[in-house]
mmCIF file of C-alpha atoms in Angstrom:
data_model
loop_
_atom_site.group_PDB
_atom_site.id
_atom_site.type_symbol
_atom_site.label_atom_id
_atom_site.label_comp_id
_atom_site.label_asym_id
_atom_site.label_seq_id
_atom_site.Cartn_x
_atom_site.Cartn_y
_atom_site.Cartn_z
ATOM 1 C CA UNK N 1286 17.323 -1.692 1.311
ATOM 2 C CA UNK N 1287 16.674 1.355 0.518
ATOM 3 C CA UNK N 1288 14.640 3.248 -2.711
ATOM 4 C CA UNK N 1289 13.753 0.194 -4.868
ATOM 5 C CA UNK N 1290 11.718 1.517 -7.854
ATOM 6 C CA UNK N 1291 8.444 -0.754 -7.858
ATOM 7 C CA UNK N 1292 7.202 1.416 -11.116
ATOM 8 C CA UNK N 1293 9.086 3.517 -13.688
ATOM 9 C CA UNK N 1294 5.949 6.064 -14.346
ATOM 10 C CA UNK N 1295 7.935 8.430 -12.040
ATOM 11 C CA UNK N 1296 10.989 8.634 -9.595
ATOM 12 C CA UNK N 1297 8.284 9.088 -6.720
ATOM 13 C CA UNK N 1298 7.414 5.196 -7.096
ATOM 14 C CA UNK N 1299 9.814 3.822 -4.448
ATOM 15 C CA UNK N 1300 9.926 1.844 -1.652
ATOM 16 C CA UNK N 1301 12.349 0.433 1.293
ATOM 17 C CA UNK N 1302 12.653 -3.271 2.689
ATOM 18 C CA UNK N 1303 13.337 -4.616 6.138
ATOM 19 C CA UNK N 1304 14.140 -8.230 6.647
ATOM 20 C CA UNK N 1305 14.188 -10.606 9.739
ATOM 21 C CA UNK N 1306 17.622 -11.293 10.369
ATOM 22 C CA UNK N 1307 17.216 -14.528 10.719
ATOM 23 C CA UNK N 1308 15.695 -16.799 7.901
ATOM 24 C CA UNK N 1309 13.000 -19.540 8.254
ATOM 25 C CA UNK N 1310 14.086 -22.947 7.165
ATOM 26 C CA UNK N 1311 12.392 -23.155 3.667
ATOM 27 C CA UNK N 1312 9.355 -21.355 5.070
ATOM 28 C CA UNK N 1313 7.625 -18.717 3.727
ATOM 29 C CA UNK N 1314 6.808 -14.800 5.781
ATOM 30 C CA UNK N 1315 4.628 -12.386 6.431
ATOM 31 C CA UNK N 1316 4.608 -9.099 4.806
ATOM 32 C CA UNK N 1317 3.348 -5.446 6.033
ATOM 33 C CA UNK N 1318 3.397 -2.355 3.720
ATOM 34 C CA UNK N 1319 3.414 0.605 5.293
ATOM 35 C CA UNK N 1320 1.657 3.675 4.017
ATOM 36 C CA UNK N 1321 2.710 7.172 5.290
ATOM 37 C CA UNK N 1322 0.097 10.050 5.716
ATOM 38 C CA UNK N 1323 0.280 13.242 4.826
ATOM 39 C CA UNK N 1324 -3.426 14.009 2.792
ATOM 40 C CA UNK N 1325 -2.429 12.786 -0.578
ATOM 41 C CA UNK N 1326 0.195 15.819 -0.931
ATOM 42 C CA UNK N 1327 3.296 15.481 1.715
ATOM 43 C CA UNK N 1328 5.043 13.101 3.815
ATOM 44 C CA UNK N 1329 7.550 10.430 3.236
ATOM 45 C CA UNK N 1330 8.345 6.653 3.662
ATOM 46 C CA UNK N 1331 10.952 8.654 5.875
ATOM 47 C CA UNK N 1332 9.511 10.245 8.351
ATOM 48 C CA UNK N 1333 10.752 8.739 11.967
ATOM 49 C CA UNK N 1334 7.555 6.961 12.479
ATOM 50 C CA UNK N 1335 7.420 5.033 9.577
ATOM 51 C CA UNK N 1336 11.222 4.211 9.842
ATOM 52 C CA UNK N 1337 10.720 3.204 13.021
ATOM 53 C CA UNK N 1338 8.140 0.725 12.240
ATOM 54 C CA UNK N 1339 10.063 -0.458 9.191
ATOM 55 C CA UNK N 1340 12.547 -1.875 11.694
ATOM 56 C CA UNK N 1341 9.946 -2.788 14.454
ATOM 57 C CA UNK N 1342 8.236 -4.807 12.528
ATOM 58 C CA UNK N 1343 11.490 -6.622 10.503
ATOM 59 C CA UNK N 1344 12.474 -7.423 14.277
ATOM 60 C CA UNK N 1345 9.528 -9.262 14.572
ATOM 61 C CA UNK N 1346 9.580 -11.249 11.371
ATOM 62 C CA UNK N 1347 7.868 -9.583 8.661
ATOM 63 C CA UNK N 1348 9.267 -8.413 6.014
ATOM 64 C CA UNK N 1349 8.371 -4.819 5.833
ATOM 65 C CA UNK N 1350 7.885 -2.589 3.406
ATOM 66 C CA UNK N 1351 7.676 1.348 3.332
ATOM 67 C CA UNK N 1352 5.811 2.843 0.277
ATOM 68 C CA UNK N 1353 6.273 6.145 -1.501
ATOM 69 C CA UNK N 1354 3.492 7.347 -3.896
ATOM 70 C CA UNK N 1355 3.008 10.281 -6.336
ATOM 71 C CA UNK N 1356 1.265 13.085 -4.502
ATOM 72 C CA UNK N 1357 -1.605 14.839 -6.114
ATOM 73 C CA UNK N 1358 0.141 17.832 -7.105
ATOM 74 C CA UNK N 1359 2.027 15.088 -9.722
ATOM 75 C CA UNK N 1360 -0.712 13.054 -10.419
ATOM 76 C CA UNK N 1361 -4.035 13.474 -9.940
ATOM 77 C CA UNK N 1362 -6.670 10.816 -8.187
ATOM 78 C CA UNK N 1363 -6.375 7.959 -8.273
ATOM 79 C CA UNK N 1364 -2.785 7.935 -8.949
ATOM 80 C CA UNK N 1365 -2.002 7.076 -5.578
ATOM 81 C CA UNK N 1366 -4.141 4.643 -5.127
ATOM 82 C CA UNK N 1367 -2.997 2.853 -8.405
ATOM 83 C CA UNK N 1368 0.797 3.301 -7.109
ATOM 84 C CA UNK N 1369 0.167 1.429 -3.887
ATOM 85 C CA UNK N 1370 -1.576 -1.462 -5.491
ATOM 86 C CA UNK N 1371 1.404 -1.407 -8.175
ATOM 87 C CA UNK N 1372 3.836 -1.849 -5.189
ATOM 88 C CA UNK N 1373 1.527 -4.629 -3.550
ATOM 89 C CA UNK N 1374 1.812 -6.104 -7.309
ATOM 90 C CA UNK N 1375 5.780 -5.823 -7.427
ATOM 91 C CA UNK N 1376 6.257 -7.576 -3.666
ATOM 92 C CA UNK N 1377 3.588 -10.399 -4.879
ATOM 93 C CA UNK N 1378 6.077 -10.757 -7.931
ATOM 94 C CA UNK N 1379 9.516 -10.415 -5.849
ATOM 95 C CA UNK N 1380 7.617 -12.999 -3.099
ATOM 96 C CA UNK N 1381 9.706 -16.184 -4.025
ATOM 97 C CA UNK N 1382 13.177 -14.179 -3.418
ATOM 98 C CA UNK N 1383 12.478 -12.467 -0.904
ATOM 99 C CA UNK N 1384 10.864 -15.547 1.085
ATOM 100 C CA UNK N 1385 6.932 -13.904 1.348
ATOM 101 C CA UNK N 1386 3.823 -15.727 1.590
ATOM 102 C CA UNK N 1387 1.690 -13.484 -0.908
ATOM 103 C CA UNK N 1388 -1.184 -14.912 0.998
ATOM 104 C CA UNK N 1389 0.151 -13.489 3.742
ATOM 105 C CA UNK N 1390 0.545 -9.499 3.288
ATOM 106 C CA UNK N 1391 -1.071 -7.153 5.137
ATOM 107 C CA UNK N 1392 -0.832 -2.934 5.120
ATOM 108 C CA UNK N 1393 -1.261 0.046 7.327
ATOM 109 C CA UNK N 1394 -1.166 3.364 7.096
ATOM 110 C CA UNK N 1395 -2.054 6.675 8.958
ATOM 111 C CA UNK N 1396 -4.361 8.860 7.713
ATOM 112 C CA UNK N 1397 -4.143 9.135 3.889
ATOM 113 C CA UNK N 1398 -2.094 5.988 4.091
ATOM 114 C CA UNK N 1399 -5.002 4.716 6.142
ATOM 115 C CA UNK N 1400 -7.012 5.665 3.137
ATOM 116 C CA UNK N 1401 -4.598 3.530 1.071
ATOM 117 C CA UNK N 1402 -4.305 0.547 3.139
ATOM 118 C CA UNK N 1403 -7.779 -0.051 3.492
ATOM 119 C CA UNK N 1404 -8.890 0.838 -0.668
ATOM 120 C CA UNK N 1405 -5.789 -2.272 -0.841
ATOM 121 C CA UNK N 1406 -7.733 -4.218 0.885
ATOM 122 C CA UNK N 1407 -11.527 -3.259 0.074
ATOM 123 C CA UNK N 1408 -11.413 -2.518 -3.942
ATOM 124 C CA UNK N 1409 -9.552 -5.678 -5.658
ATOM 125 C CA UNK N 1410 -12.448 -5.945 -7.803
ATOM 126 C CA UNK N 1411 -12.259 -2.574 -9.344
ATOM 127 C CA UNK N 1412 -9.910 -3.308 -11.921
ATOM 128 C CA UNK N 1413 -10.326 0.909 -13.097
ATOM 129 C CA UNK N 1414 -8.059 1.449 -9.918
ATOM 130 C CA UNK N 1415 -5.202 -0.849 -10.600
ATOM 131 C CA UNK N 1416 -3.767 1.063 -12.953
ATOM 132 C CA UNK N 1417 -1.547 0.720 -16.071
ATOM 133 C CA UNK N 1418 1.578 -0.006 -14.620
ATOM 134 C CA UNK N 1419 3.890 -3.101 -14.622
ATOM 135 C CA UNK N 1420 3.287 -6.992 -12.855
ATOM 136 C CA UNK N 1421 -0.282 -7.133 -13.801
ATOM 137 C CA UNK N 1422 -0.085 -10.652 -13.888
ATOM 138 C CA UNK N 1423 0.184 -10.244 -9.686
ATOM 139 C CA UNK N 1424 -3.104 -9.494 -7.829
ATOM 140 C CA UNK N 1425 -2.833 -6.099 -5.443
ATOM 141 C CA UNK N 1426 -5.202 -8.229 -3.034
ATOM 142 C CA UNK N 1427 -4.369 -8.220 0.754
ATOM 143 C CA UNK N 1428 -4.981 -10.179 3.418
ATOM 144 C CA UNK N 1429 -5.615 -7.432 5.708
ATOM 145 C CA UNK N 1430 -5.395 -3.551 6.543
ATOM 146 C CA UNK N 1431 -5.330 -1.307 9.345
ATOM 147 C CA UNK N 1432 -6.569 1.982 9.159
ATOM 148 C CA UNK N 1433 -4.760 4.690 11.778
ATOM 149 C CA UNK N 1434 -7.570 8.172 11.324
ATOM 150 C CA UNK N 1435 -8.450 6.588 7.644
ATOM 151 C CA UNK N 1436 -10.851 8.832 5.693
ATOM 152 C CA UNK N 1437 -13.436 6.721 4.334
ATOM 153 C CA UNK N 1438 -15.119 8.840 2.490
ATOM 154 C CA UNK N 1439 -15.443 12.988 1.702
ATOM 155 C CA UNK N 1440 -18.578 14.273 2.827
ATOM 156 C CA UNK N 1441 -18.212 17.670 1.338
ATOM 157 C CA UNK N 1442 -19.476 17.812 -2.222
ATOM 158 C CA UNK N 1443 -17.716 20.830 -3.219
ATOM 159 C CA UNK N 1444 -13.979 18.526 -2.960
ATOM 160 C CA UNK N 1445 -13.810 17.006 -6.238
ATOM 161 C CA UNK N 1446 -12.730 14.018 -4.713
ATOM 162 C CA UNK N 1447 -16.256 13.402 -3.252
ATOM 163 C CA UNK N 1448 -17.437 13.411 -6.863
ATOM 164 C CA UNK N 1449 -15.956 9.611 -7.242
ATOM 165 C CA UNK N 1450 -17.166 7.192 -5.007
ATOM 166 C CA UNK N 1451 -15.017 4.743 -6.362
ATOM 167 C CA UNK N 1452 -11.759 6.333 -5.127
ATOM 168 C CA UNK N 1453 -13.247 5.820 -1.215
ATOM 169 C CA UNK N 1454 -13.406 2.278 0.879
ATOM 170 C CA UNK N 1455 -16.770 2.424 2.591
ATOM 171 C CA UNK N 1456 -18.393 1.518 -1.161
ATOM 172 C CA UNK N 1457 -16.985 -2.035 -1.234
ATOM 173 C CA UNK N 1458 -17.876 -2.853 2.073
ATOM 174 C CA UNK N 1459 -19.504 -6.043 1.630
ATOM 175 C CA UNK N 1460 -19.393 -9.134 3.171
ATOM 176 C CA UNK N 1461 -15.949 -11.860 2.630
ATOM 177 C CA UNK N 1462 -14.041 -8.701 2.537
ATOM 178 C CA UNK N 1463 -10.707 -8.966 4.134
ATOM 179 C CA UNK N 1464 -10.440 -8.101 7.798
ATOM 180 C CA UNK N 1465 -10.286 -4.321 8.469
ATOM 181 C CA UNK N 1466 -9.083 -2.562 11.419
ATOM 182 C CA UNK N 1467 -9.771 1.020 12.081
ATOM 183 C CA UNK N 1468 -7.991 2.992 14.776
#
C-alpha cells in the first residue's frame, strides 16, 4: 500500500506498507520502518534500495514500513525528526489492524535515515522532539534501531545544526537504552 498520509502538516508526510502474505493465527508481528538517506534534503521512500527492502523484509514477516519526511528546505530542524516519530506514533495507533506488536518495532535507515532511526530509538524522553502532530496518545518509542553511516553528531560549529545538541543521538546515550546497531 502505497502513500498513506501518517500526518496532514504537509503532502511530504507519507509512507508505504508491506505485509507477510500469510497471517499469524491471532498473533501479533514485528514491525521495521525504514528511513531513506539523502542528508536531510533528497531521497525517497522510492529509491530501489529501500523498495527492495520493503519487500525483503514483508517476505520475511514483518510488516514493513517505508517513511517519507519533510526535507529541510520545507521545514527546518527538527522537522524531520518530529515526522518520523509522528509515523512511529500512527503505526503504534494502526497496530491492532494491521496485526503489530507495538512492542515489537524496530527502524533503520542509511545515513540521514540512520540519523533518524537511531534519535527514534535514543530520544523518547525529549518530549520537545515529538512534535505537534496527531496520535500523541501513542509513544514514538522503539524497540530497536540500526544505523547504516548514521551521523551522530556535527562536529563543525559553523553548521547550525551543531548548535543543538538535542537534535543528535550520542546525547541520550545512557544506559537501558534500546539496543543500537551501527554499521
Amino acid at each position: 500500500t502505497c502513500d498513506v498520509p501518517y500526518n496532514d502538516v504537509s503532502p511530504s508526510c507519507v509512507l508505504d506498507i508491506a505485509e507477510p502474505v500469510w497471517n499469524l493465527e491471532g498473533g501479533l508481528r514485528p514491525a521495521i520502518v525504514l528511513i531513506h538517506g539523502g542528508g536531510w534534503s533528497a531521497g525517497s521512500k522510492s529509491d530501489i534500495v529501500f523498495r527492495n527492502l520493503l519487500i525483503d523484509y514483508a517476505l520475511q514477516g514483518y510488516v514493513t514500513l517505508s517513511v517519507e519526511n519533510r526535507f529541510n528546505q520545507e521545514a527546518a530542524f527538527p522537522a524531520c525528526i518530529q515526522d518520523v516519530k509522528c509515523a512511529i506514533r500512527w503505526l503504534k495507533a494502526h497496530a491492532k489492524e494491521l496485526k503489530v506488536d507495538p512492542e515489537r518495532i524496530g527502524c533503520t535507515g542509511h545515513s540521514a535515515g540512520g540519523h533518524l532511526a537511531l534519535m527514534m530509538a535514543v530520544s523518547s524522553d525529549n518530549a520537545d522532539l515529538e512534535g505537534d502532530g496527531p496520535w500523541r496518545e501513542f509513544s514514538s518509542s522503539v524497540a530497536c534501531a540500526v544505523g547504516g553511516a548514521p551521523p551522530t553528531e556535527i562536529g563543525n560549529p559553523n553548521i547550525p545544526w551543531a548548535q543543538h545538541p538535542e537534535w543528535w543521538p550520542i546525547g541520550y546515550i545512557k544506559a537501558g537504552q534500546p539496543p543500537l546497531l551501527l554499521l
